[in-house]
PDB file of C-alpha atoms in Angstrom:
ATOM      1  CA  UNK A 995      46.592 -14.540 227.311  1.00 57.00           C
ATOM      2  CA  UNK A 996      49.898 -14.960 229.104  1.00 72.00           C
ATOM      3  CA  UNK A 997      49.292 -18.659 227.676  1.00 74.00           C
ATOM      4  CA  UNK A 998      47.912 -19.840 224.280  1.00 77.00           C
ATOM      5  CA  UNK A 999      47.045 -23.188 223.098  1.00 71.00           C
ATOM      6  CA  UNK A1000      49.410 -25.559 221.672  1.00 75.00           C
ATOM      7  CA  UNK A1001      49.332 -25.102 217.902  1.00 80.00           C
ATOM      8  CA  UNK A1002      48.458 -28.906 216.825  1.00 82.00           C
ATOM      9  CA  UNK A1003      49.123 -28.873 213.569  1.00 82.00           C
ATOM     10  CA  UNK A1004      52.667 -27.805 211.036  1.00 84.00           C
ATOM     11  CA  UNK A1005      51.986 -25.020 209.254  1.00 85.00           C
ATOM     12  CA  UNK A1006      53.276 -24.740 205.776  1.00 83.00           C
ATOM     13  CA  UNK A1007      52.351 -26.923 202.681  1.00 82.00           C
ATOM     14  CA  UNK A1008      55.613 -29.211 202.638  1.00 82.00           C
ATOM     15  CA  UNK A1009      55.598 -32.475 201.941  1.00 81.00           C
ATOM     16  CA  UNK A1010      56.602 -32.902 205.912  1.00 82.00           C
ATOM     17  CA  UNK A1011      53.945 -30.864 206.883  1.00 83.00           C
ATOM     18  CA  UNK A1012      51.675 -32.184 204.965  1.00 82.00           C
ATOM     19  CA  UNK A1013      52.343 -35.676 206.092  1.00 81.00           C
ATOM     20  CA  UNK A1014      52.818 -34.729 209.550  1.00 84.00           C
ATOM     21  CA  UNK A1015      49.317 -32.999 209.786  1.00 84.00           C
ATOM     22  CA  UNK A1016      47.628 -36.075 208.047  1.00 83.00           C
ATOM     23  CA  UNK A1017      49.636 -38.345 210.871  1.00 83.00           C
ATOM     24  CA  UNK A1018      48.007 -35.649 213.887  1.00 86.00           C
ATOM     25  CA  UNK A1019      45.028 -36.207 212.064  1.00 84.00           C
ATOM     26  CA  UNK A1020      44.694 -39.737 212.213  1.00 83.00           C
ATOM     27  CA  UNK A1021      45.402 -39.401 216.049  1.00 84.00           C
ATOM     28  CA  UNK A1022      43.036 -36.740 216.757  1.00 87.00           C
ATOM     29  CA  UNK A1023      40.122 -38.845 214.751  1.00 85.00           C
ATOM     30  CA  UNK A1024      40.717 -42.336 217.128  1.00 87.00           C
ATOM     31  CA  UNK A1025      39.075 -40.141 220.180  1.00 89.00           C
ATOM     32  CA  UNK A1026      36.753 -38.687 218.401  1.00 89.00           C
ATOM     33  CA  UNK A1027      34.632 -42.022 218.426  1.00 89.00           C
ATOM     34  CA  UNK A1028      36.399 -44.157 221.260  1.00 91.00           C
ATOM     35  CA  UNK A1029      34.321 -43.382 223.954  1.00 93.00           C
ATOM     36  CA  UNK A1030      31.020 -43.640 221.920  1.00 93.00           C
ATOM     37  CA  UNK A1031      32.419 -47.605 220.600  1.00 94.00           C
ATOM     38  CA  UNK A1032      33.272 -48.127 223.999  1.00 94.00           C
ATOM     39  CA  UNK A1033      29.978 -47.241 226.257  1.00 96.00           C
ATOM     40  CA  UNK A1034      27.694 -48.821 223.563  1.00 96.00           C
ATOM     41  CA  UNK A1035      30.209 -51.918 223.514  1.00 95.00           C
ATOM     42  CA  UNK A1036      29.433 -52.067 227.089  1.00 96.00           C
ATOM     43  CA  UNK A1037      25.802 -51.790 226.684  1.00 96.00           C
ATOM     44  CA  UNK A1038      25.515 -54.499 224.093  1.00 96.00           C
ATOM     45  CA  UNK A1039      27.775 -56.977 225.630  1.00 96.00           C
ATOM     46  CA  UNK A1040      25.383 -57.156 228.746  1.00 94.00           C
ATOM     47  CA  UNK A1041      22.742 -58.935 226.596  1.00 94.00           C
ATOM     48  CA  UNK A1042      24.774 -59.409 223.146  1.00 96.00           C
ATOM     49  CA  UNK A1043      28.287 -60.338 224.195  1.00 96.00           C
ATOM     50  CA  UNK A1044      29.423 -62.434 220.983  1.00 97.00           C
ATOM     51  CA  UNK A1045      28.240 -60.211 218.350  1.00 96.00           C
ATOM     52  CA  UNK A1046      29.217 -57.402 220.394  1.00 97.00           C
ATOM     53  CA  UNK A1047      32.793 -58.887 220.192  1.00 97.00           C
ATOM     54  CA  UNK A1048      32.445 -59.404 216.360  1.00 97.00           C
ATOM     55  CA  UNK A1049      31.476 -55.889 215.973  1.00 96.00           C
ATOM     56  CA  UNK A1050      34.015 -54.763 218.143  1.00 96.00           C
ATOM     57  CA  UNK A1051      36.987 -55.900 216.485  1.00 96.00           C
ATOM     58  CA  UNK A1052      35.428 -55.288 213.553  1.00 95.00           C
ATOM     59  CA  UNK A1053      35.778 -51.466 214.638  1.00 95.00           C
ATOM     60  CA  UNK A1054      38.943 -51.962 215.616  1.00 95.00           C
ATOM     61  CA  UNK A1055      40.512 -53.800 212.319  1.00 94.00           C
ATOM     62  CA  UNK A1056      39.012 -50.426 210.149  1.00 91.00           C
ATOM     63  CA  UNK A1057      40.361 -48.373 212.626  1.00 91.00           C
ATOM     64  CA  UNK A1058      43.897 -49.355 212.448  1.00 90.00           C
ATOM     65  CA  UNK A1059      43.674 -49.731 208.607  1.00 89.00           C
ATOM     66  CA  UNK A1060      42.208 -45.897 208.284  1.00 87.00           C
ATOM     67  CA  UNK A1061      44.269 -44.797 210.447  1.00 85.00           C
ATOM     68  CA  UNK A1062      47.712 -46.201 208.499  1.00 85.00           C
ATOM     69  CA  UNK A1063      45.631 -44.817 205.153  1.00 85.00           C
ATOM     70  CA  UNK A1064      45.260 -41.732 206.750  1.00 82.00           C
ATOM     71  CA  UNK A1065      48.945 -41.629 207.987  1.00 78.00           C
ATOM     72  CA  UNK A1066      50.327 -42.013 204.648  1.00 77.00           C
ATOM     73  CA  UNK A1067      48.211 -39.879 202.542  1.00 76.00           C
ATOM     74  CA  UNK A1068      50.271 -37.146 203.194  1.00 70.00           C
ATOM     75  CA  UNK A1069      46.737 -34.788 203.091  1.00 66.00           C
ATOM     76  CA  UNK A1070      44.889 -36.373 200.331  1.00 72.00           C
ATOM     77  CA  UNK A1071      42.070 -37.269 202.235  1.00 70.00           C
ATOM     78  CA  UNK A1072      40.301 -39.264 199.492  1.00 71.00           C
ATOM     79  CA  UNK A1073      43.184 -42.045 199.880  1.00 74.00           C
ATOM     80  CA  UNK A1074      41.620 -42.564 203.760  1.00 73.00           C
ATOM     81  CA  UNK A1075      39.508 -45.146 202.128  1.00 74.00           C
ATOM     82  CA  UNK A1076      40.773 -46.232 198.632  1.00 75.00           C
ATOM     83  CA  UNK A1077      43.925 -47.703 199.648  1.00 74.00           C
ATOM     84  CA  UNK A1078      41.993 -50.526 201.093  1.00 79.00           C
ATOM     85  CA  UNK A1079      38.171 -51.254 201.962  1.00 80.00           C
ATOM     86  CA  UNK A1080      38.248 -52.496 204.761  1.00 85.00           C
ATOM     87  CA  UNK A1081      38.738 -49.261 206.442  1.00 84.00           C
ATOM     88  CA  UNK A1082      35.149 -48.981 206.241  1.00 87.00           C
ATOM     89  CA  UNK A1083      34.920 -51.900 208.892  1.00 90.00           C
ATOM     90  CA  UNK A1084      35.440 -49.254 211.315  1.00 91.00           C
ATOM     91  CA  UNK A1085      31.644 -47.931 210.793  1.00 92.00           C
ATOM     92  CA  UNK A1086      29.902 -50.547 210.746  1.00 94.00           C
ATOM     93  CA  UNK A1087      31.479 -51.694 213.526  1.00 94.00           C
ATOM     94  CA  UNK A1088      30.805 -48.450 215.556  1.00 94.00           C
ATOM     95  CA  UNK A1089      26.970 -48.445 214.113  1.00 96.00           C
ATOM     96  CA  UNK A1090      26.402 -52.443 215.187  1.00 96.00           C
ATOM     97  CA  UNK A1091      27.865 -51.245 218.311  1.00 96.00           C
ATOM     98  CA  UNK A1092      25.098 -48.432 219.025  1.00 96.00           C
ATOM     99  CA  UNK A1093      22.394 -50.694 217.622  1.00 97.00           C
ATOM    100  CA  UNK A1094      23.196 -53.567 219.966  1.00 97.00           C
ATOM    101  CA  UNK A1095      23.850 -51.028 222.410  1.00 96.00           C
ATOM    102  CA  UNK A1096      20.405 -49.807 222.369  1.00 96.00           C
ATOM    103  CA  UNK A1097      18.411 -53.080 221.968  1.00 95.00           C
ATOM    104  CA  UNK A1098      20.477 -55.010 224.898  1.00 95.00           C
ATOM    105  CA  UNK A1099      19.476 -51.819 227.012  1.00 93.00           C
ATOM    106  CA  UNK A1100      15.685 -51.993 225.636  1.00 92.00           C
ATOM    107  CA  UNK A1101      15.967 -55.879 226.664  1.00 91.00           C
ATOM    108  CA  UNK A1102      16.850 -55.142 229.770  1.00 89.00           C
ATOM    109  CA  UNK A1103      14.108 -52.313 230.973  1.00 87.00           C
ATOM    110  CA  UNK A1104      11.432 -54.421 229.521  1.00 85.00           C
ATOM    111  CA  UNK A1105      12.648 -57.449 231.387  1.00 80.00           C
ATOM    112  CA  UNK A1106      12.429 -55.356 234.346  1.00 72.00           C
ATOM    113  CA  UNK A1107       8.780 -54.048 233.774  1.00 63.00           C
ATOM    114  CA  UNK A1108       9.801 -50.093 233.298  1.00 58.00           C
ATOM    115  CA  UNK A1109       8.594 -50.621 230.163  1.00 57.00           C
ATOM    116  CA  UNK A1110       4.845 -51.894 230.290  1.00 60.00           C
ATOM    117  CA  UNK A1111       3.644 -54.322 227.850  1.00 60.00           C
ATOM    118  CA  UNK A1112       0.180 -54.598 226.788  1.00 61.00           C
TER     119      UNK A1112
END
């Protein structure tokens, strides 16, 4: 391979490193759920649009909280949550977001008769 893959992460166990990895970390972990938050915020706001909202921001308030945790834990991963609870916001935000997600779309097919009722 004339060219590799960019090497994402310090290597070394430095403080710098160490806190440099956790900050890449942090980064790396925001797209790993934005696009599922997003489409089933979509979803749910079609039928759901205020608690949708709620949840939303709810997901976003943990997010930036774990993220700064995350930042500054300089690769103890434990301190992701400790530092401050409400970094767990970001979960139940993202699971009230499939679960609204899911019934606004079941709404909406039995509304439209794809879904018989009996």
């Amino acid at each position: 391979d004339r060219y590799g893959l960019p090497n994402l992460y310090a290597q070394g166990t430095s403080k710098h490193a160490k806190a440099f990895n956790a900050l890449q970390r942090s980064h790396q972990h925001i797209f790993e759920n934005l696009t599922s938050v997003s489409i089933f915020g979509l979803a749910g706001a079609l039928e759901f649009p205020i608690c949708t909202a709620l949840s939303t921001l709810g997901y976003a308030i943990g997010r930036v909280i774990f993220s700064n945790n995350y930042s500054k834990s300089e690769g103890d991963v434990a301190q992701r949550y400790s530092k401050n609870k409400m970094a767990t916001w970001m979960w139940q935000g993202l699971l009230t977001n499939m679960f609204l997600g899911l019934f606004s779309c079941v709404k909406i097919l039995s509304s439209t008769r794809l879904i018989k009722r009996n």
